[in-house]
């Protein structure tokens, strides 16, 4: 079981997927916040980031900034299997890439696994 002090930030613009990810992370013992605006205040250990977000900034660019500012480990979630997208996500230091639909055991392995 993960230390209760470990925190995760979920950045996913699909509400149902966000709730499922939060539930899975809480089951693993993490404290979860689901608003990117809270990242600076909560200083998460792990960020679970959708690769494709609505708006001008994609998840990969947002995660790179969060990684640089906060040092959080990044777990990307994506439905895209495009080689360029996967390579961009995997290039972020300390990132794992999970494909939707997310299986709880894959998320657990990414949370507990060594950064790539």
mmCIF file of C-alpha atoms in Angstrom:
data_model
loop_
_atom_site.group_PDB
_atom_site.id
_atom_site.type_symbol
_atom_site.label_atom_id
_atom_site.label_comp_id
_atom_site.label_asym_id
_atom_site.label_seq_id
_atom_site.Cartn_x
_atom_site.Cartn_y
_atom_site.Cartn_z
ATOM 1 C CA UNK A 1 0.000 0.000 0.000
ATOM 2 C CA UNK A 2 1.229 3.496 -0.834
ATOM 3 C CA UNK A 3 2.098 5.932 1.934
ATOM 4 C CA UNK A 4 -0.907 8.125 2.865
ATOM 5 C CA UNK A 5 1.329 11.162 2.423
ATOM 6 C CA UNK A 6 1.694 10.467 -1.312
ATOM 7 C CA UNK A 7 -0.503 12.750 -3.419
ATOM 8 C CA UNK A 8 -1.713 12.600 -7.002
ATOM 9 C CA UNK A 9 -3.143 15.216 -9.334
ATOM 10 C CA UNK A 10 -5.549 14.030 -12.044
ATOM 11 C CA UNK A 11 -5.835 16.185 -15.169
ATOM 12 C CA UNK A 12 -8.512 14.666 -17.393
ATOM 13 C CA UNK A 13 -11.232 16.646 -19.148
ATOM 14 C CA UNK A 14 -13.683 13.737 -19.407
ATOM 15 C CA UNK A 15 -15.549 13.773 -16.080
ATOM 16 C CA UNK A 16 -16.284 10.027 -15.938
ATOM 17 C CA UNK A 17 -12.688 9.055 -16.693
ATOM 18 C CA UNK A 18 -11.451 11.589 -14.145
ATOM 19 C CA UNK A 19 -13.702 10.115 -11.448
ATOM 20 C CA UNK A 20 -12.596 6.568 -12.302
ATOM 21 C CA UNK A 21 -8.924 7.538 -12.127
ATOM 22 C CA UNK A 22 -9.461 9.314 -8.802
ATOM 23 C CA UNK A 23 -11.235 6.242 -7.398
ATOM 24 C CA UNK A 24 -8.447 3.923 -8.576
ATOM 25 C CA UNK A 25 -5.749 6.157 -7.077
ATOM 26 C CA UNK A 26 -7.598 6.483 -3.766
ATOM 27 C CA UNK A 27 -7.924 2.682 -3.668
ATOM 28 C CA UNK A 28 -4.129 2.584 -3.955
ATOM 29 C CA UNK A 29 -3.917 4.856 -0.898
ATOM 30 C CA UNK A 30 -3.054 8.141 -2.582
ATOM 31 C CA UNK A 31 -4.570 11.470 -1.650
ATOM 32 C CA UNK A 32 -6.049 12.865 -4.873
ATOM 33 C CA UNK A 33 -6.841 16.333 -6.152
ATOM 34 C CA UNK A 34 -8.427 16.802 -9.553
ATOM 35 C CA UNK A 35 -7.764 20.418 -10.478
ATOM 36 C CA UNK A 36 -4.590 21.555 -12.198
ATOM 37 C CA UNK A 37 -4.893 24.950 -10.509
ATOM 38 C CA UNK A 38 -4.225 23.191 -7.205
ATOM 39 C CA UNK A 39 -0.897 21.703 -8.304
ATOM 40 C CA UNK A 40 1.259 24.479 -6.857
ATOM 41 C CA UNK A 41 -0.525 24.364 -3.507
ATOM 42 C CA UNK A 42 -0.727 20.569 -3.159
ATOM 43 C CA UNK A 43 2.636 19.776 -4.778
ATOM 44 C CA UNK A 44 1.637 16.293 -5.983
ATOM 45 C CA UNK A 45 4.078 13.395 -6.100
ATOM 46 C CA UNK A 46 2.377 11.976 -9.193
ATOM 47 C CA UNK A 47 0.409 13.641 -11.994
ATOM 48 C CA UNK A 48 -1.982 11.520 -14.051
ATOM 49 C CA UNK A 49 -2.382 13.552 -17.241
ATOM 50 C CA UNK A 50 -4.552 13.037 -20.293
ATOM 51 C CA UNK A 51 -2.459 13.575 -23.415
ATOM 52 C CA UNK A 52 -5.242 15.392 -25.243
ATOM 53 C CA UNK A 53 -6.939 18.228 -23.400
ATOM 54 C CA UNK A 54 -9.448 20.769 -24.622
ATOM 55 C CA UNK A 55 -7.900 24.148 -25.217
ATOM 56 C CA UNK A 56 -4.662 25.510 -26.574
ATOM 57 C CA UNK A 57 -2.269 23.457 -24.431
ATOM 58 C CA UNK A 58 -2.007 19.699 -24.787
ATOM 59 C CA UNK A 59 -1.327 17.404 -21.850
ATOM 60 C CA UNK A 60 2.242 16.691 -22.876
ATOM 61 C CA UNK A 61 3.225 20.378 -22.813
ATOM 62 C CA UNK A 62 1.347 20.918 -19.540
ATOM 63 C CA UNK A 63 3.018 17.879 -17.956
ATOM 64 C CA UNK A 64 6.463 19.055 -19.022
ATOM 65 C CA UNK A 65 5.870 22.373 -17.234
ATOM 66 C CA UNK A 66 4.542 20.628 -14.110
ATOM 67 C CA UNK A 67 7.493 18.213 -14.131
ATOM 68 C CA UNK A 68 9.954 21.106 -14.384
ATOM 69 C CA UNK A 69 8.265 23.240 -11.700
ATOM 70 C CA UNK A 70 7.259 20.579 -9.190
ATOM 71 C CA UNK A 71 9.370 17.519 -9.966
ATOM 72 C CA UNK A 72 6.273 15.299 -9.961
ATOM 73 C CA UNK A 73 6.345 11.950 -11.715
ATOM 74 C CA UNK A 74 4.062 11.886 -14.757
ATOM 75 C CA UNK A 75 1.669 9.121 -15.796
ATOM 76 C CA UNK A 76 0.078 9.876 -19.151
ATOM 77 C CA UNK A 77 -3.261 8.377 -20.146
ATOM 78 C CA UNK A 78 -4.280 8.360 -23.787
ATOM 79 C CA UNK A 79 -6.536 6.711 -26.316
ATOM 80 C CA UNK A 80 -4.045 7.615 -29.052
ATOM 81 C CA UNK A 81 -1.558 5.040 -30.222
ATOM 82 C CA UNK A 82 0.022 7.381 -32.758
ATOM 83 C CA UNK A 83 3.799 6.766 -32.610
ATOM 84 C CA UNK A 84 4.615 10.495 -32.584
ATOM 85 C CA UNK A 85 2.235 11.167 -29.673
ATOM 86 C CA UNK A 86 3.492 8.178 -27.675
ATOM 87 C CA UNK A 87 7.124 9.168 -28.313
ATOM 88 C CA UNK A 88 6.478 12.773 -27.193
ATOM 89 C CA UNK A 89 4.830 11.550 -23.987
ATOM 90 C CA UNK A 90 7.524 8.970 -23.261
ATOM 91 C CA UNK A 91 10.236 11.621 -23.755
ATOM 92 C CA UNK A 92 9.131 13.489 -20.620
ATOM 93 C CA UNK A 93 11.537 12.577 -17.831
ATOM 94 C CA UNK A 94 9.961 10.162 -15.354
ATOM 95 C CA UNK A 95 6.903 9.407 -17.488
ATOM 96 C CA UNK A 96 4.805 6.303 -17.988
ATOM 97 C CA UNK A 97 2.214 6.012 -20.756
ATOM 98 C CA UNK A 98 -1.028 4.065 -20.207
ATOM 99 C CA UNK A 99 -3.612 3.445 -22.904
ATOM 100 C CA UNK A 100 -7.340 3.850 -22.361
ATOM 101 C CA UNK A 101 -9.289 2.059 -21.100
ATOM 102 C CA UNK A 102 -7.061 2.119 -18.016
ATOM 103 C CA UNK A 103 -6.856 -1.139 -16.103
ATOM 104 C CA UNK A 104 -6.391 -0.785 -12.316
ATOM 105 C CA UNK A 105 -3.390 -3.128 -12.319
ATOM 106 C CA UNK A 106 -1.659 -1.042 -15.008
ATOM 107 C CA UNK A 107 -2.219 2.154 -13.022
ATOM 108 C CA UNK A 108 -0.931 0.463 -9.875
ATOM 109 C CA UNK A 109 2.201 -0.702 -11.700
ATOM 110 C CA UNK A 110 2.793 2.818 -13.027
ATOM 111 C CA UNK A 111 2.313 4.355 -9.566
ATOM 112 C CA UNK A 112 4.635 1.879 -7.854
ATOM 113 C CA UNK A 113 7.020 1.304 -10.748
ATOM 114 C CA UNK A 114 10.334 2.954 -11.254
ATOM 115 C CA UNK A 115 10.319 6.069 -13.426
ATOM 116 C CA UNK A 116 11.404 5.474 -17.008
#
